[in-house]
Amino acid sequence: MAEPDITVDKDAEENGLGNMVAELLRANVATSSYKGRVFSRMKGSVGLDATDAEVKVTLVFDRGRCVVHDGLLEGTAVTVSADSDSIIELSNVRLVGGLPFYFDRAGRAVVAKALRGVIRIRGLLRHPATLTRLGIVLSVN
């Protein structure tokens, strides 16, 4: 498996959310061969919109490569919009059997926020695999 390539595009160098997500991805795929394999299969784009901070990024995945861009790029398959704390909470969802687990405290908190509209996910029904893979590679647990 090729070494993962995770870069922050020049337009996102000053974007704190973009830098944080890039570092989280680097750490997770470096310390887990499973997450590295999932990362190497990812293709498509995911937007993250921290509504309280008015900060947006797009992660463009291309089978072992990810470029973090400032803002939401047109044609992004999945977009997660939430306050900054809720976006960070997404990385606390535990993996069980290699998949995000929504039946413990952290998982139920994320589901409750999604049901209340605190976390909004555009593209969930059309791209569930992309969202699941994102959950895997961002999970710190």
Short mmCIF file of N, CA and C in Angstrom, two decimals, residues 21-120:
data_model
loop_
_atom_site.label_atom_id
_atom_site.label_comp_id
_atom_site.label_asym_id
_atom_site.label_seq_id
_atom_site.Cartn_x
_atom_site.Cartn_y
_atom_site.Cartn_z
N VAL A 21 -8.10 18.95 10.58
CA VAL A 21 -8.58 17.72 9.96
C VAL A 21 -7.44 17.01 9.24
N ALA A 22 -6.57 17.75 8.57
CA ALA A 22 -5.43 17.13 7.89
C ALA A 22 -4.53 16.42 8.88
N GLU A 23 -4.24 17.06 10.03
CA GLU A 23 -3.40 16.44 11.05
C GLU A 23 -4.06 15.20 11.64
N LEU A 24 -5.36 15.28 11.87
CA LEU A 24 -6.10 14.13 12.39
C LEU A 24 -6.04 12.96 11.41
N LEU A 25 -6.25 13.23 10.14
CA LEU A 25 -6.16 12.18 9.12
C LEU A 25 -4.77 11.56 9.08
N ARG A 26 -3.75 12.42 9.08
CA ARG A 26 -2.36 11.91 9.04
C ARG A 26 -2.09 10.98 10.22
N ALA A 27 -2.47 11.42 11.42
CA ALA A 27 -2.22 10.62 12.62
C ALA A 27 -2.99 9.31 12.57
N ASN A 28 -4.25 9.36 12.17
CA ASN A 28 -5.07 8.15 12.17
C ASN A 28 -4.60 7.12 11.15
N VAL A 29 -4.28 7.55 9.94
CA VAL A 29 -3.87 6.56 8.94
C VAL A 29 -2.45 6.06 9.19
N ALA A 30 -1.64 6.86 9.91
CA ALA A 30 -0.29 6.42 10.23
C ALA A 30 -0.27 5.39 11.35
N THR A 31 -1.25 5.46 12.25
CA THR A 31 -1.24 4.58 13.42
C THR A 31 -2.17 3.38 13.29
N SER A 32 -2.94 3.30 12.22
CA SER A 32 -3.86 2.18 12.05
C SER A 32 -3.81 1.68 10.61
N SER A 33 -3.37 0.45 10.44
CA SER A 33 -3.32 -0.10 9.08
C SER A 33 -4.74 -0.23 8.50
N TYR A 34 -5.73 -0.51 9.36
CA TYR A 34 -7.11 -0.61 8.89
C TYR A 34 -7.57 0.75 8.33
N LYS A 35 -7.35 1.81 9.10
CA LYS A 35 -7.76 3.14 8.64
C LYS A 35 -6.99 3.53 7.38
N GLY A 36 -5.73 3.10 7.30
CA GLY A 36 -4.94 3.36 6.10
C GLY A 36 -5.53 2.67 4.88
N ARG A 37 -6.01 1.44 5.05
CA ARG A 37 -6.63 0.72 3.93
C ARG A 37 -7.94 1.38 3.51
N VAL A 38 -8.74 1.80 4.49
CA VAL A 38 -9.99 2.49 4.17
C VAL A 38 -9.69 3.80 3.45
N PHE A 39 -8.72 4.55 3.95
CA PHE A 39 -8.32 5.81 3.33
C PHE A 39 -7.90 5.58 1.87
N SER A 40 -7.17 4.51 1.62
CA SER A 40 -6.67 4.25 0.26
C SER A 40 -7.79 3.91 -0.72
N ARG A 41 -8.98 3.58 -0.21
CA ARG A 41 -10.12 3.26 -1.08
C ARG A 41 -11.05 4.46 -1.28
N MET A 42 -10.82 5.52 -0.55
CA MET A 42 -11.74 6.66 -0.62
C MET A 42 -11.55 7.47 -1.90
N LYS A 43 -12.69 7.80 -2.53
CA LYS A 43 -12.69 8.64 -3.72
C LYS A 43 -13.95 9.50 -3.65
N GLY A 44 -13.78 10.79 -3.83
CA GLY A 44 -14.90 11.71 -3.76
C GLY A 44 -14.57 12.88 -2.86
N SER A 45 -15.58 13.70 -2.63
CA SER A 45 -15.34 14.91 -1.85
C SER A 45 -16.34 15.02 -0.71
N VAL A 46 -15.84 15.57 0.40
CA VAL A 46 -16.65 15.76 1.60
C VAL A 46 -16.41 17.18 2.10
N GLY A 47 -17.49 17.90 2.33
CA GLY A 47 -17.40 19.24 2.87
C GLY A 47 -17.68 19.24 4.36
N LEU A 48 -16.96 20.07 5.08
CA LEU A 48 -17.21 20.30 6.50
C LEU A 48 -17.46 21.78 6.68
N ASP A 49 -18.59 22.10 7.31
CA ASP A 49 -19.00 23.48 7.51
C ASP A 49 -19.19 23.73 9.00
N ALA A 50 -18.22 24.42 9.62
CA ALA A 50 -18.32 24.78 11.04
C ALA A 50 -19.13 26.07 11.11
N THR A 51 -20.43 25.91 11.33
CA THR A 51 -21.36 27.04 11.20
C THR A 51 -21.10 28.16 12.20
N ASP A 52 -20.70 27.84 13.41
CA ASP A 52 -20.47 28.88 14.42
C ASP A 52 -19.22 29.70 14.13
N ALA A 53 -18.23 29.07 13.54
CA ALA A 53 -16.97 29.75 13.24
C ALA A 53 -16.94 30.30 11.81
N GLU A 54 -17.98 29.97 11.03
CA GLU A 54 -18.05 30.37 9.62
C GLU A 54 -16.80 29.93 8.87
N VAL A 55 -16.40 28.68 9.11
CA VAL A 55 -15.23 28.10 8.45
C VAL A 55 -15.69 26.85 7.70
N LYS A 56 -15.25 26.74 6.45
CA LYS A 56 -15.64 25.62 5.61
C LYS A 56 -14.42 25.05 4.92
N VAL A 57 -14.43 23.72 4.77
CA VAL A 57 -13.36 23.05 4.02
C VAL A 57 -13.98 21.95 3.18
N THR A 58 -13.27 21.59 2.14
CA THR A 58 -13.64 20.43 1.33
C THR A 58 -12.45 19.49 1.29
N LEU A 59 -12.71 18.23 1.63
CA LEU A 59 -11.70 17.19 1.55
C LEU A 59 -11.93 16.43 0.25
N VAL A 60 -10.94 16.44 -0.62
CA VAL A 60 -11.06 15.73 -1.89
C VAL A 60 -10.17 14.50 -1.81
N PHE A 61 -10.81 13.33 -1.78
CA PHE A 61 -10.12 12.05 -1.66
C PHE A 61 -9.96 11.43 -3.04
N ASP A 62 -8.79 10.86 -3.27
CA ASP A 62 -8.53 10.17 -4.54
C ASP A 62 -7.61 8.99 -4.30
N ARG A 63 -8.18 7.93 -3.73
CA ARG A 63 -7.51 6.64 -3.52
C ARG A 63 -6.08 6.78 -2.98
N GLY A 64 -5.98 7.15 -1.70
CA GLY A 64 -4.68 7.28 -1.05
C GLY A 64 -4.14 8.69 -1.03
N ARG A 65 -4.93 9.61 -1.53
CA ARG A 65 -4.54 11.01 -1.55
C ARG A 65 -5.71 11.84 -1.06
N CYS A 66 -5.44 12.87 -0.29
CA CYS A 66 -6.48 13.81 0.14
C CYS A 66 -5.90 15.21 0.09
N VAL A 67 -6.64 16.10 -0.56
CA VAL A 67 -6.28 17.51 -0.59
C VAL A 67 -7.38 18.27 0.14
N VAL A 68 -6.98 19.10 1.10
CA VAL A 68 -7.91 19.91 1.88
C VAL A 68 -7.96 21.29 1.24
N HIS A 69 -9.17 21.70 0.85
CA HIS A 69 -9.38 23.01 0.21
C HIS A 69 -10.17 23.92 1.12
N ASP A 70 -9.95 25.21 1.01
CA ASP A 70 -10.72 26.20 1.75
C ASP A 70 -12.09 26.33 1.09
N GLY A 71 -13.14 26.40 1.90
CA GLY A 71 -14.49 26.58 1.39
C GLY A 71 -15.10 25.28 0.91
N LEU A 72 -16.36 25.39 0.48
CA LEU A 72 -17.06 24.23 -0.06
C LEU A 72 -16.98 24.28 -1.58
N LEU A 73 -16.38 23.26 -2.16
CA LEU A 73 -16.26 23.20 -3.61
C LEU A 73 -17.57 22.73 -4.23
N GLU A 74 -17.85 23.24 -5.40
CA GLU A 74 -19.06 22.84 -6.12
C GLU A 74 -18.98 21.35 -6.46
N GLY A 75 -20.10 20.68 -6.33
CA GLY A 75 -20.16 19.26 -6.67
C GLY A 75 -19.74 18.33 -5.55
N THR A 76 -19.56 18.87 -4.33
CA THR A 76 -19.17 18.04 -3.19
C THR A 76 -20.28 17.03 -2.90
N ALA A 77 -19.90 15.75 -2.78
CA ALA A 77 -20.88 14.67 -2.62
C ALA A 77 -21.60 14.72 -1.28
N VAL A 78 -20.86 14.96 -0.21
CA VAL A 78 -21.40 14.94 1.14
C VAL A 78 -20.93 16.20 1.85
N THR A 79 -21.85 16.86 2.57
CA THR A 79 -21.47 18.01 3.37
C THR A 79 -22.04 17.86 4.77
N VAL A 80 -21.17 18.00 5.75
CA VAL A 80 -21.57 17.95 7.16
C VAL A 80 -21.51 19.38 7.69
N SER A 81 -22.66 19.88 8.16
CA SER A 81 -22.74 21.22 8.72
C SER A 81 -23.12 21.12 10.19
N ALA A 82 -22.34 21.77 11.03
CA ALA A 82 -22.60 21.74 12.47
C ALA A 82 -21.71 22.77 13.14
N ASP A 83 -21.96 22.99 14.44
CA ASP A 83 -21.05 23.85 15.19
C ASP A 83 -19.71 23.13 15.35
N SER A 84 -18.68 23.86 15.67
CA SER A 84 -17.32 23.32 15.75
C SER A 84 -17.22 22.14 16.71
N ASP A 85 -17.83 22.26 17.88
CA ASP A 85 -17.76 21.18 18.87
C ASP A 85 -18.38 19.89 18.33
N SER A 86 -19.50 20.01 17.63
CA SER A 86 -20.16 18.82 17.08
C SER A 86 -19.32 18.17 15.98
N ILE A 87 -18.63 18.96 15.19
CA ILE A 87 -17.75 18.39 14.16
C ILE A 87 -16.63 17.61 14.83
N ILE A 88 -16.07 18.17 15.88
CA ILE A 88 -15.01 17.48 16.62
C ILE A 88 -15.55 16.19 17.26
N GLU A 89 -16.79 16.24 17.77
CA GLU A 89 -17.40 15.06 18.38
C GLU A 89 -17.49 13.88 17.40
N LEU A 90 -17.59 14.18 16.12
CA LEU A 90 -17.67 13.10 15.12
C LEU A 90 -16.44 12.19 15.20
N SER A 91 -15.30 12.76 15.57
CA SER A 91 -14.08 11.95 15.65
C SER A 91 -14.05 11.08 16.90
N ASN A 92 -14.98 11.31 17.84
CA ASN A 92 -15.03 10.52 19.07
C ASN A 92 -15.90 9.28 18.95
N VAL A 93 -16.57 9.12 17.81
CA VAL A 93 -17.40 7.93 17.61
C VAL A 93 -16.46 6.73 17.49
N ARG A 94 -16.72 5.74 18.33
CA ARG A 94 -15.89 4.53 18.40
C ARG A 94 -16.14 3.63 17.20
N LEU A 95 -15.13 2.86 16.83
CA LEU A 95 -15.28 1.84 15.80
C LEU A 95 -15.47 0.49 16.48
N VAL A 96 -16.46 -0.25 16.04
CA VAL A 96 -16.69 -1.61 16.52
C VAL A 96 -16.84 -2.48 15.28
N GLY A 97 -16.03 -3.51 15.19
CA GLY A 97 -16.07 -4.36 14.00
C GLY A 97 -15.68 -3.60 12.75
N GLY A 98 -14.90 -2.55 12.93
CA GLY A 98 -14.42 -1.77 11.79
C GLY A 98 -15.38 -0.70 11.30
N LEU A 99 -16.53 -0.54 11.97
CA LEU A 99 -17.51 0.46 11.55
C LEU A 99 -17.84 1.41 12.70
N PRO A 100 -18.26 2.64 12.35
CA PRO A 100 -18.67 3.57 13.41
C PRO A 100 -19.80 2.96 14.24
N PHE A 101 -19.71 3.12 15.55
CA PHE A 101 -20.65 2.52 16.49
C PHE A 101 -21.46 3.64 17.15
N TYR A 102 -22.78 3.62 16.93
CA TYR A 102 -23.63 4.71 17.40
C TYR A 102 -24.48 4.32 18.61
N PHE A 103 -24.07 3.27 19.33
CA PHE A 103 -24.89 2.77 20.43
C PHE A 103 -24.25 2.94 21.80
N ASP A 104 -23.16 3.70 21.88
CA ASP A 104 -22.60 4.07 23.18
C ASP A 104 -22.86 5.56 23.38
N ARG A 105 -22.35 6.13 24.45
CA ARG A 105 -22.63 7.52 24.78
C ARG A 105 -22.23 8.48 23.65
N ALA A 106 -21.00 8.35 23.14
CA ALA A 106 -20.52 9.27 22.09
C ALA A 106 -21.34 9.11 20.81
N GLY A 107 -21.62 7.87 20.44
CA GLY A 107 -22.39 7.62 19.22
C GLY A 107 -23.82 8.13 19.33
N ARG A 108 -24.45 7.88 20.49
CA ARG A 108 -25.83 8.36 20.69
C ARG A 108 -25.89 9.88 20.70
N ALA A 109 -24.86 10.52 21.22
CA ALA A 109 -24.84 12.00 21.24
C ALA A 109 -24.81 12.54 19.81
N VAL A 110 -24.04 11.91 18.94
CA VAL A 110 -23.97 12.35 17.54
C VAL A 110 -25.31 12.11 16.85
N VAL A 111 -25.91 10.94 17.06
CA VAL A 111 -27.21 10.64 16.45
C VAL A 111 -28.28 11.62 16.94
N ALA A 112 -28.29 11.90 18.24
CA ALA A 112 -29.27 12.84 18.80
C ALA A 112 -29.11 14.22 18.16
N LYS A 113 -27.88 14.66 17.99
CA LYS A 113 -27.66 15.97 17.37
C LYS A 113 -28.11 15.97 15.91
N ALA A 114 -27.91 14.86 15.23
CA ALA A 114 -28.36 14.76 13.83
C ALA A 114 -29.90 14.80 13.78
N LEU A 115 -30.56 14.10 14.69
CA LEU A 115 -32.02 14.08 14.71
C LEU A 115 -32.60 15.45 15.07
N ARG A 116 -31.90 16.19 15.91
CA ARG A 116 -32.36 17.54 16.29
C ARG A 116 -31.96 18.60 15.26
N GLY A 117 -31.16 18.24 14.28
CA GLY A 117 -30.75 19.20 13.26
C GLY A 117 -29.53 20.01 13.64
N VAL A 118 -28.89 19.68 14.77
CA VAL A 118 -27.66 20.38 15.16
C VAL A 118 -26.54 19.99 14.20
N ILE A 119 -26.53 18.72 13.81
CA ILE A 119 -25.62 18.22 12.77
C ILE A 119 -26.49 17.93 11.55
N ARG A 120 -26.18 18.58 10.44
CA ARG A 120 -26.91 18.36 9.20
C ARG A 120 -25.97 17.71 8.19
#
